[in-house]
Structures are given as C-alpha cells and as structure tokens.
C-alpha cells in the first residue's frame, strides 16, 4: 500500500475526525513512579509513554564523568508489545537515533554545570506506539525532569507536523506518518527556541515554513498541558511549615 491507496480526508476531516491543524488529545500525569526521582505518564492520541528520571547521581562507569558538569543519558525504548507486530526487544538503530536526538533536545535547558561529575539518567518507555513517540517521549521526559527537581532554564515541548495528500497536518498519527509525504518533528522552549528539528520526505519552501509554524503552535499548546499537569501536582502538596508561618 502507498499514499495513493489511502484516502486521508473525508469531508475535510482526517481519518480520526481531526481538522488539519488539530492535535490528538493529550493527557499528562506527573509522579507516577514511586522509585524514580521524577516521572511522567503521557498519552498523545494512541501513544502511551512513561518517562523516569534518576539523579543527579554518581556516574558509572566513572570514566564517563565530566569535571565541570553533569552528563545526561537518555534511553528511548519501545516495548515489544507497543506495536501491531511484535517488535524485537532491545536496542536497535532507530532507538539509538531517537535516544540521541531526544537527549540533544533536552540538554540545552538542563543546568548541568550545577552538578559536576554526576549523571542525570532519563528512561523513556513506549508502551503503545501510534507515530510521534519521540515527541511524546520528549514531552514526558521534560515533565519528569521538572518533577525530579532538576534545575532547568525552561520547559521543552515537542510536536510534529506532516504532509498528507498535499496538505500540511499537525501531529500525524500512524497511517499519516507511514503513508504520508513528509514528517517534521520539532522540540522547543516556550520562548520558541528550537532544540530539535528533523524531517523526512519532501516539502516545498512554503510548505516547510507552514509545517514549522504549525508544529510550533502544537508545541505551545502542549506546553500549557505540561505546565498545568505540574501545577496540579504541586499545588496539591502542603506548603512546608516555615512557609506557612511566613505567610501568617
Ligand atoms: P515516531 O514514533 O517518533 O514518529 P518513527 O517515525 O520512526 O518515530 O515511527 C513512526 C511509527 O511507526 C511509530 O510510532 C510506530 O507506531 C511505528 N513503528 C516504529 N518502529 C516500529 C517497529 N519496529 N515495528 C512496528 N512499528 C513501528
């Protein structure tokens, strides 16, 4: 099957009923793992992803230590049951690539110089995949880093735009990703500084600008959801006794 065999739009709506510029539903839960320093569960449409953050902690093996800063490790892993046909367990070329680009998307905002000789480990486990797992993973990891109390310059939010049937669409789902004409995931700070941009397929210059604009708008909307999820968790905690006293 190729893109000509599949109809991506019906009465102007996408296969899952969305408009071209609409995100899939996003749900974020903070602090879902008791033993991690920070954690997050995210659903972005059919993607279900958990991120766990450990650290800052001692680096093993020690020769990886950096004297002036913490190193950041990011492991993206797709569960064998996360896709339709069983995925062979364990790392592969794709997971190495996604781990690398996702780490690079987050590292610029982490204040690594606060923790010399240590490591911040980020684990991302994809439980269910439906295209856009790298963006879902980055969104969950950024929230988990904040939940772990890792000092960051800002949040990072990630979203993709794609091209199907000559139309630019936000947040492609699996059919659109697999049989579409282009995919362009980005990650950025709330201020619009881009820390990840990848692209496969082909776009004209105009389409490229339109896709970047659309993905940035999607990332801004996701930022609000990340922020609200963190505010929800931390506003439920009781303030420490001294702070209460100071307010009296
Ligand atoms: P992303 O998940 O970030 O969009 P890709 O573009 O590489 O990354 O993958 C798109 C989708 O293709 C995945 O979300 C998943 O649904 C599917 N996919 C990826 N790798 C496999 C695999 N090994 N087996 C089956 N499906 C896969």
Short mmCIF file of C-alpha atoms and ligand atoms in Angstrom, two decimals:
data_model
loop_
_atom_site.label_atom_id
_atom_site.label_comp_id
_atom_site.label_asym_id
_atom_site.label_seq_id
_atom_site.Cartn_x
_atom_site.Cartn_y
_atom_site.Cartn_z
CA UNK A 1 0.00 0.00 0.00
CA UNK A 2 1.28 3.50 -0.73
CA UNK A 3 -0.08 7.01 -0.27
CA UNK A 4 -2.23 6.77 -3.42
CA UNK A 5 -4.14 3.81 -1.97
CA UNK A 6 -5.33 5.61 1.12
CA UNK A 7 -7.77 8.47 1.45
CA UNK A 8 -6.51 10.77 4.21
CA UNK A 9 -9.52 13.12 4.31
CA UNK A 10 -13.27 12.64 4.39
CA UNK A 11 -15.46 15.76 4.12
CA UNK A 12 -12.44 17.87 5.05
CA UNK A 13 -11.66 15.88 8.21
CA UNK A 14 -8.85 13.44 8.85
CA UNK A 15 -9.26 9.68 9.35
CA UNK A 16 -9.64 10.18 13.11
CA UNK A 17 -12.01 13.13 12.68
CA UNK A 18 -9.46 15.90 13.30
CA UNK A 19 -9.01 19.12 11.40
CA UNK A 20 -5.65 19.56 9.66
CA UNK A 21 -4.34 21.84 12.42
CA UNK A 22 -5.65 19.87 15.41
CA UNK A 23 -3.63 17.91 17.99
CA UNK A 24 -4.67 14.48 19.20
CA UNK A 25 -5.94 14.50 22.79
CA UNK A 26 -3.07 14.88 25.28
CA UNK A 27 -3.16 13.60 28.85
CA UNK A 28 -0.28 14.06 31.30
CA UNK A 29 0.16 12.63 34.78
CA UNK A 30 3.11 13.63 36.97
CA UNK A 31 4.92 11.47 39.55
CA UNK A 32 3.59 8.05 38.61
CA UNK A 33 6.62 6.00 39.73
CA UNK A 34 7.48 5.77 43.43
CA UNK A 35 11.13 4.80 42.99
CA UNK A 36 12.12 7.37 40.36
CA UNK A 37 13.26 10.87 41.35
CA UNK A 38 10.84 12.23 38.78
CA UNK A 39 8.37 10.59 36.44
CA UNK A 40 5.59 11.26 33.99
CA UNK A 41 3.00 9.31 32.04
CA UNK A 42 1.76 10.81 28.79
CA UNK A 43 -0.89 9.89 26.28
CA UNK A 44 -0.79 11.68 22.94
CA UNK A 45 -3.53 10.12 20.86
CA UNK A 46 -2.68 6.43 20.62
CA UNK A 47 0.81 6.87 22.11
CA UNK A 48 1.29 5.80 25.71
CA UNK A 49 4.68 6.61 27.15
CA UNK A 50 6.31 6.64 30.58
CA UNK A 51 9.41 8.68 31.45
CA UNK A 52 11.52 8.14 34.57
CA UNK A 53 14.36 10.39 35.74
CA UNK A 54 17.08 9.35 38.18
CA UNK A 55 19.70 11.73 39.51
CA UNK A 56 21.76 13.75 39.67
CA UNK A 57 23.72 10.72 40.90
CA UNK A 58 27.18 9.21 40.73
CA UNK A 59 28.36 8.23 37.24
CA UNK A 60 29.05 4.59 36.47
CA UNK A 61 31.33 3.79 34.73
CA UNK A 62 33.40 6.55 36.31
CA UNK A 63 35.49 7.35 33.26
CA UNK A 64 32.34 8.97 31.78
CA UNK A 65 32.46 11.68 34.48
CA UNK A 66 32.81 15.29 33.35
CA UNK A 67 34.61 17.52 35.85
CA UNK A 68 32.64 20.66 35.04
CA UNK A 69 29.13 19.36 34.53
CA UNK A 70 26.64 16.53 34.80
CA UNK A 71 26.25 14.24 31.83
CA UNK A 72 22.75 13.48 30.58
CA UNK A 73 21.85 9.98 29.40
CA UNK A 74 18.57 9.31 27.60
CA UNK A 75 17.32 5.84 26.75
CA UNK A 76 14.35 5.53 24.43
CA UNK A 77 12.90 2.04 24.38
CA UNK A 78 9.90 0.63 22.60
CA UNK A 79 8.19 -2.29 24.33
CA UNK A 80 7.82 -5.34 22.10
CA UNK A 81 4.03 -5.18 22.61
CA UNK A 82 3.79 -1.47 21.72
CA UNK A 83 3.24 -2.02 18.00
CA UNK A 84 0.92 -4.23 15.95
CA UNK A 85 3.51 -6.84 15.03
CA UNK A 86 5.76 -7.79 17.93
CA UNK A 87 8.90 -5.65 17.92
CA UNK A 88 12.15 -7.48 18.59
CA UNK A 89 13.10 -6.43 22.13
CA UNK A 90 16.28 -4.49 22.82
CA UNK A 91 18.09 -1.54 21.30
CA UNK A 92 18.32 -1.05 17.55
CA UNK A 93 19.50 1.68 15.16
CA UNK A 94 16.21 3.55 15.47
CA UNK A 95 16.22 3.60 19.28
CA UNK A 96 19.88 4.78 19.33
CA UNK A 97 18.99 7.62 16.97
CA UNK A 98 15.88 8.62 18.91
CA UNK A 99 17.78 8.48 22.22
CA UNK A 100 20.47 10.76 20.82
CA UNK A 101 18.20 13.38 19.27
CA UNK A 102 15.88 13.39 22.30
CA UNK A 103 18.82 13.92 24.68
CA UNK A 104 20.03 16.76 22.47
CA UNK A 105 16.53 18.28 22.54
CA UNK A 106 16.55 18.48 26.35
CA UNK A 107 20.21 19.06 27.23
CA UNK A 108 20.30 22.77 26.28
CA UNK A 109 17.83 23.69 29.06
CA UNK A 110 19.29 21.50 31.83
CA UNK A 111 21.66 23.38 34.14
CA UNK A 112 24.26 20.62 34.05
CA UNK A 113 27.06 22.78 35.49
CA UNK A 114 25.30 22.69 38.88
CA UNK A 115 26.20 19.01 39.24
CA UNK A 116 29.78 18.30 38.17
CA UNK A 117 30.90 14.63 37.98
CA UNK A 118 27.33 13.34 38.12
CA UNK A 119 24.76 11.90 35.74
CA UNK A 120 21.11 12.55 35.07
CA UNK A 121 19.50 9.42 33.63
CA UNK A 122 16.30 9.67 31.61
CA UNK A 123 14.46 6.48 30.67
CA UNK A 124 11.61 6.60 28.20
CA UNK A 125 9.47 3.51 27.71
CA UNK A 126 6.97 3.41 24.88
CA UNK A 127 4.07 1.17 25.93
CA UNK A 128 1.88 1.85 22.91
CA UNK A 129 3.03 3.47 19.67
CA UNK A 130 0.98 5.35 17.12
CA UNK A 131 3.51 7.70 15.44
CA UNK A 132 5.01 10.59 17.32
CA UNK A 133 6.63 8.53 20.06
CA UNK A 134 9.79 10.65 20.05
CA UNK A 135 7.76 13.82 20.61
CA UNK A 136 5.63 12.14 23.31
CA UNK A 137 8.83 10.84 24.95
CA UNK A 138 10.46 14.28 24.97
CA UNK A 139 7.32 15.88 26.44
CA UNK A 140 7.13 13.25 29.17
CA UNK A 141 10.88 13.43 29.87
CA UNK A 142 10.80 17.23 30.23
CA UNK A 143 7.98 16.97 32.79
CA UNK A 144 9.76 14.12 34.61
CA UNK A 145 12.95 16.24 34.80
CA UNK A 146 10.96 19.07 36.38
CA UNK A 147 9.28 16.57 38.73
CA UNK A 148 12.75 15.34 39.77
CA UNK A 149 13.63 18.92 40.71
CA UNK A 150 16.40 19.15 38.10
CA UNK A 151 17.15 22.85 37.56
CA UNK A 152 16.18 23.82 34.03
CA UNK A 153 16.19 27.12 32.16
CA UNK A 154 12.74 26.29 30.77
CA UNK A 155 10.36 23.52 29.80
CA UNK A 156 10.73 21.72 26.46
CA UNK A 157 7.68 20.85 24.38
CA UNK A 158 7.64 18.75 21.26
CA UNK A 159 5.26 18.19 18.39
CA UNK A 160 5.39 17.13 14.73
CA UNK A 161 3.74 18.35 11.57
CA UNK A 162 3.43 16.26 8.43
CA UNK A 163 2.22 16.35 4.86
CA UNK A 164 -0.53 14.08 3.58
CA UNK A 165 -2.41 14.37 0.29
CA UNK A 166 -0.53 17.65 -0.34
CA UNK A 167 -1.89 19.11 2.91
CA UNK A 168 0.16 20.12 5.96
CA UNK A 169 -1.26 18.46 9.09
CA UNK A 170 -0.46 18.73 12.78
CA UNK A 171 0.63 15.74 14.89
CA UNK A 172 0.39 12.93 12.31
CA UNK A 173 -0.96 9.59 13.53
CA UNK A 174 0.36 6.27 12.31
CA UNK A 175 -1.46 5.99 8.94
CA UNK A 176 -0.50 9.58 8.10
CA UNK A 177 3.10 9.04 9.20
CA UNK A 178 3.56 5.73 7.39
CA UNK A 179 1.84 6.64 4.13
CA UNK A 180 2.21 10.43 4.11
CA UNK A 181 4.63 12.61 2.15
CA UNK A 182 6.63 14.22 4.99
CA UNK A 183 7.14 14.26 8.75
CA UNK A 184 8.74 17.15 10.65
CA UNK A 185 9.11 16.77 14.43
CA UNK A 186 10.38 19.71 16.47
CA UNK A 187 11.07 20.45 20.13
CA UNK A 188 11.31 23.94 21.57
CA UNK A 189 11.30 26.14 24.64
CA UNK A 190 8.14 28.14 25.45
CA UNK A 191 10.05 31.15 24.09
CA UNK A 192 10.32 29.48 20.67
CA UNK A 193 13.99 28.38 20.73
CA UNK A 194 14.12 25.18 18.71
CA UNK A 195 16.22 22.35 20.17
CA UNK A 196 15.17 19.59 17.77
CA UNK A 197 14.19 19.66 14.15
CA UNK A 198 14.13 16.62 11.92
CA UNK A 199 12.46 15.99 8.62
CA UNK A 200 11.84 13.13 6.29
CA UNK A 201 10.03 13.24 2.99
CA UNK A 202 9.75 16.35 0.84
CA UNK A 203 8.32 19.82 1.38
CA UNK A 204 8.48 22.97 -0.71
CA UNK A 205 9.95 26.03 1.00
CA UNK A 206 6.46 27.37 1.64
CA UNK A 207 5.20 24.06 3.00
CA UNK A 208 8.27 23.83 5.22
CA UNK A 209 7.50 27.22 6.78
CA UNK A 210 3.85 26.27 7.21
CA UNK A 211 4.81 22.94 8.83
CA UNK A 212 7.27 24.59 11.24
CA UNK A 213 4.67 27.21 12.23
CA UNK A 214 2.06 24.52 12.77
CA UNK A 215 4.39 22.28 14.81
CA UNK A 216 5.42 25.29 16.94
CA UNK A 217 1.79 26.12 17.62
CA UNK A 218 1.21 22.48 18.62
CA UNK A 219 4.23 22.59 20.93
CA UNK A 220 2.90 25.78 22.57
CA UNK A 221 -0.43 24.07 23.26
CA UNK A 222 1.39 21.05 24.71
CA UNK A 223 3.43 23.38 26.94
CA UNK A 224 0.21 24.59 28.57
CA UNK A 225 -0.81 20.98 29.27
CA UNK A 226 2.65 20.15 30.71
CA UNK A 227 2.53 23.25 32.88
CA UNK A 228 -0.98 22.53 34.13
CA UNK A 229 -0.04 18.93 34.98
CA UNK A 230 2.92 20.14 37.08
CA UNK A 231 0.87 22.89 38.74
CA UNK A 232 -1.88 20.34 39.50
CA UNK A 233 0.55 18.00 41.23
CA UNK A 234 2.48 20.60 43.19
CA UNK A 235 -0.44 22.78 44.19
CA UNK A 236 -1.93 19.76 45.97
CA UNK A 237 1.14 19.43 48.20
CA UNK A 238 1.02 21.16 51.56
CA UNK A 239 3.42 24.06 51.89
CA UNK A 240 6.36 23.44 54.30
CA UNK A 241 5.73 24.67 57.88
CA UNK A 242 8.17 27.64 57.67
CA UNK A 243 6.47 28.94 54.56
CA UNK A 244 3.08 28.72 56.24
CA UNK A 245 4.47 30.66 59.20
CA UNK A 246 5.95 33.31 56.90
CA UNK A 247 2.52 33.86 55.35
CA UNK A 248 0.79 34.37 58.68
P1 LIG B 1 7.97 8.37 15.86
O1 LIG B 1 7.29 7.34 16.71
O2 LIG B 1 8.73 9.35 16.66
O3 LIG B 1 7.02 9.02 14.89
P2 LIG B 1 9.03 6.88 13.59
O4 LIG B 1 8.65 7.87 12.55
O5 LIG B 1 10.33 6.15 13.43
O6 LIG B 1 9.08 7.59 15.04
O7 LIG B 1 7.90 5.79 13.75
C1 LIG B 1 6.56 6.06 13.44
C2 LIG B 1 5.68 4.95 13.98
O8 LIG B 1 5.93 3.74 13.29
C3 LIG B 1 5.92 4.60 15.45
O9 LIG B 1 5.32 5.50 16.35
C4 LIG B 1 5.29 3.23 15.49
O10 LIG B 1 3.87 3.34 15.56
C5 LIG B 1 5.70 2.66 14.15
N1 LIG B 1 6.95 1.86 14.30
C6 LIG B 1 8.20 2.31 14.51
N2 LIG B 1 9.08 1.29 14.63
C7 LIG B 1 8.37 0.16 14.51
C8 LIG B 1 8.68 -1.24 14.54
N3 LIG B 1 9.91 -1.67 14.75
N4 LIG B 1 7.66 -2.11 14.37
C9 LIG B 1 6.39 -1.68 14.15
N5 LIG B 1 6.03 -0.38 14.11
C10 LIG B 1 6.99 0.53 14.28
#
